[in-house]
mmCIF file with all atom_site columns, C-alpha atoms in Angstrom:
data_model
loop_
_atom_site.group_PDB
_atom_site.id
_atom_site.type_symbol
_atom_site.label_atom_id
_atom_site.label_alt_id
_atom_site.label_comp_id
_atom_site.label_asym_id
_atom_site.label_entity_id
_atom_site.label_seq_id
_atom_site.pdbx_PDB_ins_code
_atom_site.Cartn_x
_atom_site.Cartn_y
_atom_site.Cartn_z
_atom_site.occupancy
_atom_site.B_iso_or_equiv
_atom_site.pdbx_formal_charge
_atom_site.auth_seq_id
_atom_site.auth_comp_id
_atom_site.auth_asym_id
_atom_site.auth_atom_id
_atom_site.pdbx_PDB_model_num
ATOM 1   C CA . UNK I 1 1   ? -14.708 -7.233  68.496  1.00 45.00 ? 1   UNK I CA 1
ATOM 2   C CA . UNK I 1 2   ? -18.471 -6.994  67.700  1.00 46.00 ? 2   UNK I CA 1
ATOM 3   C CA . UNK I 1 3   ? -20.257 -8.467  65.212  1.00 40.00 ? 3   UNK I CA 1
ATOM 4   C CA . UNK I 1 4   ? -21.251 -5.619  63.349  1.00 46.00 ? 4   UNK I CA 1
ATOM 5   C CA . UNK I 1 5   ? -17.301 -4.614  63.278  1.00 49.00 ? 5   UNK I CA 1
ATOM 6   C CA . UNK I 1 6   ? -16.430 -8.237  61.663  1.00 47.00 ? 6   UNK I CA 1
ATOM 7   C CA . UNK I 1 7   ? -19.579 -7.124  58.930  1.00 60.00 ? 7   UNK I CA 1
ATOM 8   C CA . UNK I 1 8   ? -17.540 -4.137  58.245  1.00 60.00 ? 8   UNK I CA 1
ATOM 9   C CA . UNK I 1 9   ? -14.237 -5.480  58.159  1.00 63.00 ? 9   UNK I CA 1
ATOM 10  C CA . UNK I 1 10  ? -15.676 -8.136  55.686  1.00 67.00 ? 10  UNK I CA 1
ATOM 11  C CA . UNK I 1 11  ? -17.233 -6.172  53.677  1.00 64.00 ? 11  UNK I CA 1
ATOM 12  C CA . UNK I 1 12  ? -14.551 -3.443  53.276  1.00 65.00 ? 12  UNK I CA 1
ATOM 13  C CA . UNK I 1 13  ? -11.891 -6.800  52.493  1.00 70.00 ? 13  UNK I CA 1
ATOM 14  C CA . UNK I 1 14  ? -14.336 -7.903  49.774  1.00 66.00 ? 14  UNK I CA 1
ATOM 15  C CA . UNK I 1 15  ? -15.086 -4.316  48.294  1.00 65.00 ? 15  UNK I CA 1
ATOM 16  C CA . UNK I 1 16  ? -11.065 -4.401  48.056  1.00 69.00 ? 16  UNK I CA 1
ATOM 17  C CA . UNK I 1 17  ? -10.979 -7.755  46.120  1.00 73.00 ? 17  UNK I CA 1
ATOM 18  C CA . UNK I 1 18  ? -13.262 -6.890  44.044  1.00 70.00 ? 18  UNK I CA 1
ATOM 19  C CA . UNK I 1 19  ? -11.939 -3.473  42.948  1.00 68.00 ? 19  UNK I CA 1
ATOM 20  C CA . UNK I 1 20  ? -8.400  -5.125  42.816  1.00 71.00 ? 20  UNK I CA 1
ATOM 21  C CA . UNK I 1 21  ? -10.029 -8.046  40.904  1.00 73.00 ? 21  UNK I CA 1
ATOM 22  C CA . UNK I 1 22  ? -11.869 -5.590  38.327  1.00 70.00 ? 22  UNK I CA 1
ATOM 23  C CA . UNK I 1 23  ? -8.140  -3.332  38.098  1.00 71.00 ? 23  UNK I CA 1
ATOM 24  C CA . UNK I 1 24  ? -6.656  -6.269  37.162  1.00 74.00 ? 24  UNK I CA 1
ATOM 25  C CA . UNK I 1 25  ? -9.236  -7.428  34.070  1.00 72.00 ? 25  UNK I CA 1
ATOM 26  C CA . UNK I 1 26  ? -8.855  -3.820  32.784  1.00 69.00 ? 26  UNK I CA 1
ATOM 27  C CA . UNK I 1 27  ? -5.208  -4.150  32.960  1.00 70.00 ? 27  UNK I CA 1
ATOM 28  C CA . UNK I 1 28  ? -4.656  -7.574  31.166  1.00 71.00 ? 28  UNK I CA 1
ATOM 29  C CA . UNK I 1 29  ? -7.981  -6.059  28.880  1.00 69.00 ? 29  UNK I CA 1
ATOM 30  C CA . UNK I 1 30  ? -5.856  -2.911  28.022  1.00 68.00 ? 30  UNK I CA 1
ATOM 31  C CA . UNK I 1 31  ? -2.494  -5.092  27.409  1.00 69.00 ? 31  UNK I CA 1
ATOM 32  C CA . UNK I 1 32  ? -4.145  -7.479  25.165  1.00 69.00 ? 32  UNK I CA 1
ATOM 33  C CA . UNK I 1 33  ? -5.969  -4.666  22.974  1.00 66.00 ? 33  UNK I CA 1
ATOM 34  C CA . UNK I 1 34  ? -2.560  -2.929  22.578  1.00 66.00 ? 34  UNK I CA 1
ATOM 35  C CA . UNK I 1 35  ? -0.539  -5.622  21.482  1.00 69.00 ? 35  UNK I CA 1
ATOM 36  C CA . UNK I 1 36  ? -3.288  -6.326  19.299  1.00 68.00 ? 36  UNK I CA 1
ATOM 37  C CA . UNK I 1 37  ? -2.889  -2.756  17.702  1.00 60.00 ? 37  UNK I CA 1
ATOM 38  C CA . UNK I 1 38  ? 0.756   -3.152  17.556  1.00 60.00 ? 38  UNK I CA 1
ATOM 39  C CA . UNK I 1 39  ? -0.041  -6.219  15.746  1.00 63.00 ? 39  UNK I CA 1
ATOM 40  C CA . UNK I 1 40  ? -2.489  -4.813  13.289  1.00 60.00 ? 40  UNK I CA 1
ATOM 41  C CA . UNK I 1 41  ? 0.030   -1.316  13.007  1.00 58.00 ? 41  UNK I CA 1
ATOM 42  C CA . UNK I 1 42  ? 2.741   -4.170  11.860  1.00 61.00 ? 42  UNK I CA 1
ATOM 43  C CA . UNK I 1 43  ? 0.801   -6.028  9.664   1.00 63.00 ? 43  UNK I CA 1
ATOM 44  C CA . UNK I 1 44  ? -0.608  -2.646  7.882   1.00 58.00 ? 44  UNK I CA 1
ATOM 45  C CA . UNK I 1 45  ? 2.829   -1.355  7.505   1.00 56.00 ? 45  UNK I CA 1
ATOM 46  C CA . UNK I 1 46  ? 4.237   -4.833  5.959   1.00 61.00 ? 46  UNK I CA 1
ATOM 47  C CA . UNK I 1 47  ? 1.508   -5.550  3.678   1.00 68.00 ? 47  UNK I CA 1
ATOM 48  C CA . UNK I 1 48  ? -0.594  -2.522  2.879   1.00 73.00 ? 48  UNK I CA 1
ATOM 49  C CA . UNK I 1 49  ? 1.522   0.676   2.857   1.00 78.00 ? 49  UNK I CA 1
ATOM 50  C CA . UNK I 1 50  ? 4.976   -1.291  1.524   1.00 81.00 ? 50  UNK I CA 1
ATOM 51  C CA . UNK I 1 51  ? 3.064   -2.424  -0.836  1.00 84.00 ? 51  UNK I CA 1
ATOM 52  C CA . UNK I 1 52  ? 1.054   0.918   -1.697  1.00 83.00 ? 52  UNK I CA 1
ATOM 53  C CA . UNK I 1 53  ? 4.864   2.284   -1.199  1.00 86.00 ? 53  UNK I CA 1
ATOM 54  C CA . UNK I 1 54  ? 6.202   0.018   -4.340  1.00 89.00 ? 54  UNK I CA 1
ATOM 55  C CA . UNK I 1 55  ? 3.343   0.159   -6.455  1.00 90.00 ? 55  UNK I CA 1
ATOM 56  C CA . UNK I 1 56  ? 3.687   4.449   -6.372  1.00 89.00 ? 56  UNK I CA 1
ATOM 57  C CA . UNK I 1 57  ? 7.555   3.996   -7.362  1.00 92.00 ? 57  UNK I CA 1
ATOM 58  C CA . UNK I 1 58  ? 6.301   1.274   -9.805  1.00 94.00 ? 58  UNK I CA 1
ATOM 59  C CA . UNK I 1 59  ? 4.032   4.184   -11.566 1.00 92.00 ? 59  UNK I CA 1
ATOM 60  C CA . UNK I 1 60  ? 5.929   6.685   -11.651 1.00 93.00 ? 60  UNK I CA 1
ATOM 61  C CA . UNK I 1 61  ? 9.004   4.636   -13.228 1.00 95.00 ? 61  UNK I CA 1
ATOM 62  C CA . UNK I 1 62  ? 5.880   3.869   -15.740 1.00 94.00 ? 62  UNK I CA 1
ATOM 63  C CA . UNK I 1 63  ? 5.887   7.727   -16.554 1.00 93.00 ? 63  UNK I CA 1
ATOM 64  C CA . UNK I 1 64  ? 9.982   8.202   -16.742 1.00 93.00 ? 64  UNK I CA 1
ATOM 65  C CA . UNK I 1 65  ? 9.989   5.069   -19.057 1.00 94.00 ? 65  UNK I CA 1
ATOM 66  C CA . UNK I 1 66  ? 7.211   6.818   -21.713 1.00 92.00 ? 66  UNK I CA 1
ATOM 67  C CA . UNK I 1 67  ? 9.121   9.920   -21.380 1.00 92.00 ? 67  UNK I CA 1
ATOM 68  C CA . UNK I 1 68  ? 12.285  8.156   -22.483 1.00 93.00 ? 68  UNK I CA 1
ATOM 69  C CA . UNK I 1 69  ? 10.596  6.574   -25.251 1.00 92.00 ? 69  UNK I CA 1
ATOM 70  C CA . UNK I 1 70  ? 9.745   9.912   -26.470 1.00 90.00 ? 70  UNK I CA 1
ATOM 71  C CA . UNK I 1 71  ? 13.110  11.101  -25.518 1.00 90.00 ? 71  UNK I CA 1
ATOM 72  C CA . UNK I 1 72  ? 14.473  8.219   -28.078 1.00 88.00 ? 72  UNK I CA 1
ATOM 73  C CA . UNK I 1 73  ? 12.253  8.867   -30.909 1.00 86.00 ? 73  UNK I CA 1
ATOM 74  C CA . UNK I 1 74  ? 12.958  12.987  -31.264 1.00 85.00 ? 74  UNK I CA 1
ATOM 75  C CA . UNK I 1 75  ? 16.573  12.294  -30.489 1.00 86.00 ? 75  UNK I CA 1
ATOM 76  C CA . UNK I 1 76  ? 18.650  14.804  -32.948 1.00 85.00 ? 76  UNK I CA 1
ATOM 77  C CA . UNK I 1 77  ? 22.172  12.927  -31.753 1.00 87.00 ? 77  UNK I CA 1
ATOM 78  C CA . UNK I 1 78  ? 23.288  9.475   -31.320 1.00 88.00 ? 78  UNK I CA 1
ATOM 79  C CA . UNK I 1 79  ? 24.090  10.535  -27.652 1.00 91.00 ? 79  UNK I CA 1
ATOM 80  C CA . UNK I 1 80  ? 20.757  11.867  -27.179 1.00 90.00 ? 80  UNK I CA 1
ATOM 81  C CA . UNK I 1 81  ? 19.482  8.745   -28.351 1.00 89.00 ? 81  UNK I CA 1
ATOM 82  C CA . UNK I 1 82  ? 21.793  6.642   -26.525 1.00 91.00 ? 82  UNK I CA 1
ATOM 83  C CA . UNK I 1 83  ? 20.672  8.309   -23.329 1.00 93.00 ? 83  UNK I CA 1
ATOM 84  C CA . UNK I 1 84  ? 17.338  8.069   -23.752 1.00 92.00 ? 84  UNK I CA 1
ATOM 85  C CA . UNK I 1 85  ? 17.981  4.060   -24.430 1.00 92.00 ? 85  UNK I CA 1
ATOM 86  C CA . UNK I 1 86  ? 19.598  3.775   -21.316 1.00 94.00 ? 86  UNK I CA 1
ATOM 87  C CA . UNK I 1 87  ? 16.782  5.771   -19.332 1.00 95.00 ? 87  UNK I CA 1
ATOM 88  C CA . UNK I 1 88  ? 14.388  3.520   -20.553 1.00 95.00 ? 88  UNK I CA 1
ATOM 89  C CA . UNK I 1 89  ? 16.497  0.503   -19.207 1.00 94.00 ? 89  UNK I CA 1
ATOM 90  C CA . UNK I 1 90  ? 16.464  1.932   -16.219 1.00 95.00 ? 90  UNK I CA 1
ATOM 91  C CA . UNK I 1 91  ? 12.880  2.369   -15.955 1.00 95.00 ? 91  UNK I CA 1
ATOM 92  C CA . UNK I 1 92  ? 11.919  -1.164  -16.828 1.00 95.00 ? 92  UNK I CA 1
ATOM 93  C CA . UNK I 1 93  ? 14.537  -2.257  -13.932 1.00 95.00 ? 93  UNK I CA 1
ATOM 94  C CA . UNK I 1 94  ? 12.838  -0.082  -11.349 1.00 95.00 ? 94  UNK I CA 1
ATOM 95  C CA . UNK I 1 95  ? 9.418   -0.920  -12.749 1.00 96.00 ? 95  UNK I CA 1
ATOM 96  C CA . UNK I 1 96  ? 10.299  -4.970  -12.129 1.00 95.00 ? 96  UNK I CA 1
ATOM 97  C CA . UNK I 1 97  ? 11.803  -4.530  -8.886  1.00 95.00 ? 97  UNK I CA 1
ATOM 98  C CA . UNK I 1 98  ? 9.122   -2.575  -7.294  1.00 94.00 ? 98  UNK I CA 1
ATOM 99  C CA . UNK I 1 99  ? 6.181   -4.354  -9.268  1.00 93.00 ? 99  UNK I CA 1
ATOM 100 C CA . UNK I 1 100 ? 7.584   -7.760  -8.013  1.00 94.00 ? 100 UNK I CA 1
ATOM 101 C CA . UNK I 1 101 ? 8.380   -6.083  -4.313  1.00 92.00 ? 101 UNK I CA 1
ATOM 102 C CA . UNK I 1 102 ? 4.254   -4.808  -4.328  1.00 89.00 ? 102 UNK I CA 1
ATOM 103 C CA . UNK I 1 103 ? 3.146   -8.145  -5.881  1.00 89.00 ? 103 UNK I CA 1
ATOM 104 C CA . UNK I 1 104 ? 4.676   -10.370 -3.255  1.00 88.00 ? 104 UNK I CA 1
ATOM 105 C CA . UNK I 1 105 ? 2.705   -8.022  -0.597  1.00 83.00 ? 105 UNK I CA 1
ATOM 106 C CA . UNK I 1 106 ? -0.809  -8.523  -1.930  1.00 81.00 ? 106 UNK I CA 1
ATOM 107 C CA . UNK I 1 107 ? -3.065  -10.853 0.044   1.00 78.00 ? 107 UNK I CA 1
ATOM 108 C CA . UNK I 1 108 ? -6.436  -9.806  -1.381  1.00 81.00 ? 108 UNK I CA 1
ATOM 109 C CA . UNK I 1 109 ? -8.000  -11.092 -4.516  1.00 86.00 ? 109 UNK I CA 1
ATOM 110 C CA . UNK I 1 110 ? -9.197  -7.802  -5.715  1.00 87.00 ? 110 UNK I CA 1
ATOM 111 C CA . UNK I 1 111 ? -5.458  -6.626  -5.499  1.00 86.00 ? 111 UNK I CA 1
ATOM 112 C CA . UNK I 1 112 ? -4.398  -10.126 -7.585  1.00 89.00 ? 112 UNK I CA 1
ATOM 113 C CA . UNK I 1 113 ? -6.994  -9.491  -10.231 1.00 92.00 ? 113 UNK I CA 1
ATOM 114 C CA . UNK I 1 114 ? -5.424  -5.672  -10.969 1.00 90.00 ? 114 UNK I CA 1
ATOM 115 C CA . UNK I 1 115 ? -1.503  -6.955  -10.307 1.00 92.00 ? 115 UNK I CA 1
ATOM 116 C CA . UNK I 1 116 ? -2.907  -9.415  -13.460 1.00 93.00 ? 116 UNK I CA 1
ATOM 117 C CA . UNK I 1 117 ? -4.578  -6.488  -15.380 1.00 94.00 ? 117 UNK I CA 1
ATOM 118 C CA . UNK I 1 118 ? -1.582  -4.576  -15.391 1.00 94.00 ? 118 UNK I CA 1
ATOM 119 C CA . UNK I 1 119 ? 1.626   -7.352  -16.033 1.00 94.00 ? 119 UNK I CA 1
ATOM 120 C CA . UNK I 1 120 ? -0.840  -8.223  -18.869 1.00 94.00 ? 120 UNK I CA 1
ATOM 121 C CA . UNK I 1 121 ? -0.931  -4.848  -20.213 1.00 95.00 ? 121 UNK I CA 1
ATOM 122 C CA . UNK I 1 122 ? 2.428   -3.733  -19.367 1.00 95.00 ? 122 UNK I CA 1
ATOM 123 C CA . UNK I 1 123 ? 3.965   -6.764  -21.172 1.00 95.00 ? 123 UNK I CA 1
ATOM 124 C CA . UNK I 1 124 ? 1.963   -4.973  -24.771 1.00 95.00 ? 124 UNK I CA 1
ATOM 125 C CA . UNK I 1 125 ? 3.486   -1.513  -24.049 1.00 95.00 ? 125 UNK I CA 1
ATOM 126 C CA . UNK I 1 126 ? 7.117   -3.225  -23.747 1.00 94.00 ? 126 UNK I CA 1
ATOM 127 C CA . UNK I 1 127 ? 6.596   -4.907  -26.752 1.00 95.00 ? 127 UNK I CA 1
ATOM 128 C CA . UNK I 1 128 ? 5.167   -1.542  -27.990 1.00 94.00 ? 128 UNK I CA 1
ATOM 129 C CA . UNK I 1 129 ? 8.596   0.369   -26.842 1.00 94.00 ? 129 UNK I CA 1
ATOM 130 C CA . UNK I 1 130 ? 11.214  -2.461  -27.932 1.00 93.00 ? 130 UNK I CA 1
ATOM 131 C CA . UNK I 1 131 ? 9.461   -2.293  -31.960 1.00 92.00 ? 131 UNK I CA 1
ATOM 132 C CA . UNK I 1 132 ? 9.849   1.669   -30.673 1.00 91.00 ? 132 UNK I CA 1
ATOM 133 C CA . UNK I 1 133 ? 13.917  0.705   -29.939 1.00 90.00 ? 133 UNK I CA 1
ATOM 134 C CA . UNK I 1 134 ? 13.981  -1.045  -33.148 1.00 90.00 ? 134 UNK I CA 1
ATOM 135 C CA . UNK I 1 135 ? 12.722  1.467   -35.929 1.00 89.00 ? 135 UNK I CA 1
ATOM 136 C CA . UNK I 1 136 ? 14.624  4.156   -34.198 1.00 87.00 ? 136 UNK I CA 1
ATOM 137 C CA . UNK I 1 137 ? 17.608  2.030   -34.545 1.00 84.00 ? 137 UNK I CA 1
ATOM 138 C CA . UNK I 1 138 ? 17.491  1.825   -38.404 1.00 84.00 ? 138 UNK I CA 1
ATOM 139 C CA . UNK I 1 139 ? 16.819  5.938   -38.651 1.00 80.00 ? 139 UNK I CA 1
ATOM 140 C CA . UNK I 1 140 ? 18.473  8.894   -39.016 1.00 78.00 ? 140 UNK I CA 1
ATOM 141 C CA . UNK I 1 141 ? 17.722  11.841  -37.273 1.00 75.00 ? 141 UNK I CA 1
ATOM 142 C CA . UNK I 1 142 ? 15.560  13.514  -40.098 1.00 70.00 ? 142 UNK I CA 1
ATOM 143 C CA . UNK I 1 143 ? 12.025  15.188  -38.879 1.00 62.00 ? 143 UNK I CA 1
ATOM 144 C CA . UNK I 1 144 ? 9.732   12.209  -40.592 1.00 57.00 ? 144 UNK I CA 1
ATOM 145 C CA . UNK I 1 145 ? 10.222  9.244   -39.408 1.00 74.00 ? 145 UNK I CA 1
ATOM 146 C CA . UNK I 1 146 ? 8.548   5.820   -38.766 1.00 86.00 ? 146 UNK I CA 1
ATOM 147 C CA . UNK I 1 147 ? 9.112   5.770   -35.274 1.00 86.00 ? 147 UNK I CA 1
ATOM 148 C CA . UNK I 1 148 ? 7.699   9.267   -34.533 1.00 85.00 ? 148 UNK I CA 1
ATOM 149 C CA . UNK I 1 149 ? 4.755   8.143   -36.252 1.00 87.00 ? 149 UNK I CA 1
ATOM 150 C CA . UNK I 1 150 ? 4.643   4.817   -34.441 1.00 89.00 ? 150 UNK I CA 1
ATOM 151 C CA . UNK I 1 151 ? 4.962   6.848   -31.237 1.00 87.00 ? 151 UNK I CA 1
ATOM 152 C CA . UNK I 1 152 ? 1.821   8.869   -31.683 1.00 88.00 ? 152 UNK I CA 1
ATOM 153 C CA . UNK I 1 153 ? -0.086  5.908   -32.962 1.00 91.00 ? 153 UNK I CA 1
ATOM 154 C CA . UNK I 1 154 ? -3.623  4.659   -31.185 1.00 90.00 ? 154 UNK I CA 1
ATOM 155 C CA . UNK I 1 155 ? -1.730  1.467   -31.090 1.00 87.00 ? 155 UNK I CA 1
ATOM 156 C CA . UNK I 1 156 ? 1.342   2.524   -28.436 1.00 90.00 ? 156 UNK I CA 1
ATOM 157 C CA . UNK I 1 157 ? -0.620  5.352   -27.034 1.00 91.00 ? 157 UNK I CA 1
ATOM 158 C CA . UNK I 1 158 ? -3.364  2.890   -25.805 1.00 93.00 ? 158 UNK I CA 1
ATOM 159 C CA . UNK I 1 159 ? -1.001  0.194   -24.800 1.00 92.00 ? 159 UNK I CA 1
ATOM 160 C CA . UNK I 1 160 ? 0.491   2.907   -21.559 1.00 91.00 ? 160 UNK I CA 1
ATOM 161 C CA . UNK I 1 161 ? -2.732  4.386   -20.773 1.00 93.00 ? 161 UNK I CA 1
ATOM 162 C CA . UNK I 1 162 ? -4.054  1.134   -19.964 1.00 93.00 ? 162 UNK I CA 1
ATOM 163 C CA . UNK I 1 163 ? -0.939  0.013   -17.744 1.00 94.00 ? 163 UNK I CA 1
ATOM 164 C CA . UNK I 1 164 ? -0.935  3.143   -16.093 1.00 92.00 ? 164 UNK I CA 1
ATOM 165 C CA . UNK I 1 165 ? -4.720  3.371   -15.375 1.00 93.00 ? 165 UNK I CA 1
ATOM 166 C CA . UNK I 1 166 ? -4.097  -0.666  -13.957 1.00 92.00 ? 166 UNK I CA 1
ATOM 167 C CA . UNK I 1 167 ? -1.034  0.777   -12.171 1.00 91.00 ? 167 UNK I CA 1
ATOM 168 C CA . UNK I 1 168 ? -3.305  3.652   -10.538 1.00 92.00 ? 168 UNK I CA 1
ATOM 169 C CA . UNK I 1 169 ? -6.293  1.318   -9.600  1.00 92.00 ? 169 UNK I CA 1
ATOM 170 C CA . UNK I 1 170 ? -4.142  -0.842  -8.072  1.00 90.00 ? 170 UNK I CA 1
ATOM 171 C CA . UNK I 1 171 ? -2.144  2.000   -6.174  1.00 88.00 ? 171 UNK I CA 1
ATOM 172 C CA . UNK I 1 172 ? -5.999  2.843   -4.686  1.00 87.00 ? 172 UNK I CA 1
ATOM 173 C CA . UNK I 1 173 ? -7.088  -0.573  -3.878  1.00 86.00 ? 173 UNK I CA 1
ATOM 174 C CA . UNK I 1 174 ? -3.417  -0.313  -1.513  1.00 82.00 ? 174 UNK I CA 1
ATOM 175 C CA . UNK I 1 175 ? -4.529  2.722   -0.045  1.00 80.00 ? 175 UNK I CA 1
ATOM 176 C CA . UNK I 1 176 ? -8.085  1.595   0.347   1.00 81.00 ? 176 UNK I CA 1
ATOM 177 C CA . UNK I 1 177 ? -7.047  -1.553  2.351   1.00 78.00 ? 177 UNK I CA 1
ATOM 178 C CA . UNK I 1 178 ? -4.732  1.056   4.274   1.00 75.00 ? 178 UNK I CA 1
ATOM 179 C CA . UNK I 1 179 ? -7.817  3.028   5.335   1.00 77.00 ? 179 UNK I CA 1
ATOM 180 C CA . UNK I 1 180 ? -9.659  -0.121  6.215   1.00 76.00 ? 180 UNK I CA 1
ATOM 181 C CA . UNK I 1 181 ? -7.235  -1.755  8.683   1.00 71.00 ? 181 UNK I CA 1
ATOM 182 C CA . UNK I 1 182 ? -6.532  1.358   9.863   1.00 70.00 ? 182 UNK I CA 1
ATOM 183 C CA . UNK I 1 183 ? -10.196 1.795   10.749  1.00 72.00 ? 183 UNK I CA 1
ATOM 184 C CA . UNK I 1 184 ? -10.814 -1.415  12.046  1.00 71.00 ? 184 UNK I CA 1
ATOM 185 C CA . UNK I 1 185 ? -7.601  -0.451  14.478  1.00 69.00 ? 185 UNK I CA 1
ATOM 186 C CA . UNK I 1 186 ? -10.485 2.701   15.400  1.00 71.00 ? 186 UNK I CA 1
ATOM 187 C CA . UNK I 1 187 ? -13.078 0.121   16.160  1.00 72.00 ? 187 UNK I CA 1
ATOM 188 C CA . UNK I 1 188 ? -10.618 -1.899  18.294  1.00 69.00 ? 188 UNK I CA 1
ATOM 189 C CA . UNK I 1 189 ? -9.395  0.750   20.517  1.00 70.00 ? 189 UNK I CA 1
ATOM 190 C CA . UNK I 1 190 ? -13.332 1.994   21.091  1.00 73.00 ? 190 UNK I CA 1
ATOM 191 C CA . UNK I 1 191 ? -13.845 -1.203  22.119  1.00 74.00 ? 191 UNK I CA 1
ATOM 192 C CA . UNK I 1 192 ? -11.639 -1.873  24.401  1.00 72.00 ? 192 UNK I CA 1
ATOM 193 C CA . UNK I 1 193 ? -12.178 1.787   25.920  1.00 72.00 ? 193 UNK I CA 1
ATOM 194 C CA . UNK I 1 194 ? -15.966 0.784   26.550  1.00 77.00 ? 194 UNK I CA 1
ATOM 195 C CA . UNK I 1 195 ? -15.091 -2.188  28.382  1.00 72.00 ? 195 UNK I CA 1
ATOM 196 C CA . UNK I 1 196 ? -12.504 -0.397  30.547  1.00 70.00 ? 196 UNK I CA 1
ATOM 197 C CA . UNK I 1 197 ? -15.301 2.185   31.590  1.00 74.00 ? 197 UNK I CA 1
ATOM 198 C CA . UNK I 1 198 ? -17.903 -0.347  31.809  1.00 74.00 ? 198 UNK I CA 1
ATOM 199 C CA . UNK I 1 199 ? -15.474 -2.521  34.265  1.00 68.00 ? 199 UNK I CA 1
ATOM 200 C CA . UNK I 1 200 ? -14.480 0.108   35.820  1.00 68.00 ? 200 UNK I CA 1
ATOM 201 C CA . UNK I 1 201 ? -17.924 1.781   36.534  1.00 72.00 ? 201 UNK I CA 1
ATOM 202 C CA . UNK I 1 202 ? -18.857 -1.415  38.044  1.00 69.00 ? 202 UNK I CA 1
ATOM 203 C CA . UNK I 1 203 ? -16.187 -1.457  40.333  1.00 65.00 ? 203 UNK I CA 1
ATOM 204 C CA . UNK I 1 204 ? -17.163 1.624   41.644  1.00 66.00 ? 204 UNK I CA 1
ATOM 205 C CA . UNK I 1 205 ? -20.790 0.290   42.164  1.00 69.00 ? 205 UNK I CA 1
ATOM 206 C CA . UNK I 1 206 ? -20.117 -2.620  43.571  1.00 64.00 ? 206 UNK I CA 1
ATOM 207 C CA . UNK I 1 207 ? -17.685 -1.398  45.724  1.00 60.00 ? 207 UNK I CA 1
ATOM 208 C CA . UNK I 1 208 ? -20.345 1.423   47.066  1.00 63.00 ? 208 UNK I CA 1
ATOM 209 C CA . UNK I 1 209 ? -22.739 -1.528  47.519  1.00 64.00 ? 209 UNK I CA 1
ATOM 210 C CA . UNK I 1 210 ? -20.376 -3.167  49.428  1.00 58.00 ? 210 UNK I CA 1
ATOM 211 C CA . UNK I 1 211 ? -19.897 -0.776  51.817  1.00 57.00 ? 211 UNK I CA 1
ATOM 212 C CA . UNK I 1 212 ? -23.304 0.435   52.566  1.00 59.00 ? 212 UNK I CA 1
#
């Protein structure tokens, strides 16, 4: 064998290694960056979209519960009114269990701060509905009453705007976190594309080198 053969040989063994070298960092590269999206996927579902998930139930138990309140208030029957009472019980269970299910999901402080801003303003509008429960529960059914008047007032009106609107910023501050994992998953996946291509691409140069 000459020694221009053995050159050949060598160099065709080490273009080889090399490629299969280079296969194999893309490989473990591409495994890594996928259970590292799996991870993030996980971790989104579990803590931003559960959470966005309970806070939406949370809200719209919010708008059953002031619709019950009404419901109480311009009851004409003691069924009527009885119904409405136990609608409204109903929404405040649904409202605790999802509030509590969202709360224990939040990790950022910006989504602790409006979980604060609305238990704070959601414990005036029950106050608000139970002196609600109360006057209706010492009325007839006549068209003037106190609690239709208490109903309309500044006073409760105010109270359910402002746990709603806290309820609806902190819905978007869920969804915004959402978008943000979901886009750093983007950035991620691009990244571990370029390295692929740029391994890759150097395979195939180094191989050609190789071999010339």
């Amino acid at each position: 064998m000459s020694l221009g053969n053995i050159r050949i040989g060598t160099r065709l063994i080490g273009s080889f290694v090399i490629v299969l070298a280079i296969t194999m960092v893309v490989g473990l590269n591409g495994i890594s960056s996928m259970r590292t999206l799996a991870a993030g996927a996980q971790a989104m579902y579990e803590k931003e979209l559960l959470a966005l998930s309970h806070a939406k139930e949370a809200n719209i138990a919010l708008i059953y519960m002031e619709r019950a309140a009404r419901g109480l208030v311009l009851a004409t029957s003691a069924e009527q009114r009885r119904q409405s009472l136990q609608h409204v019980d109903e929404a405040k269970t649904i409202i605790k269990n999802e509030f509590d299910a969202a709360k224990a999901l939040h990790h950022s402080d910006k989504s602790k701060v409006l979980a604060a801003e609305f238990e704070r303003h959601y414990a005036a509008y029950l106050d608000n509905v139970n002196k609600l429960i109360e006057l209706s529960s010492r009325e007839g059914f006549t068209q003037s009453r106190e609690s239709i008047e208490y109903l309309h007032s500044a006073a409760f009106t105010e109270t359910v705007n402002k746990a709603d609107d806290a309820l609806t910023a902190l819905t978007k501050q869920n969804e915004l976190q959402a978008k943000t994992a979901a886009a750093e998953g983007q950035v991620l996946y691009e990244s571990s594309r370029t390295v692929a291509i740029g391994l890759l691409s150097a395979g195939v140069v180094l191989g050609l080198v190789l071999r010339s």
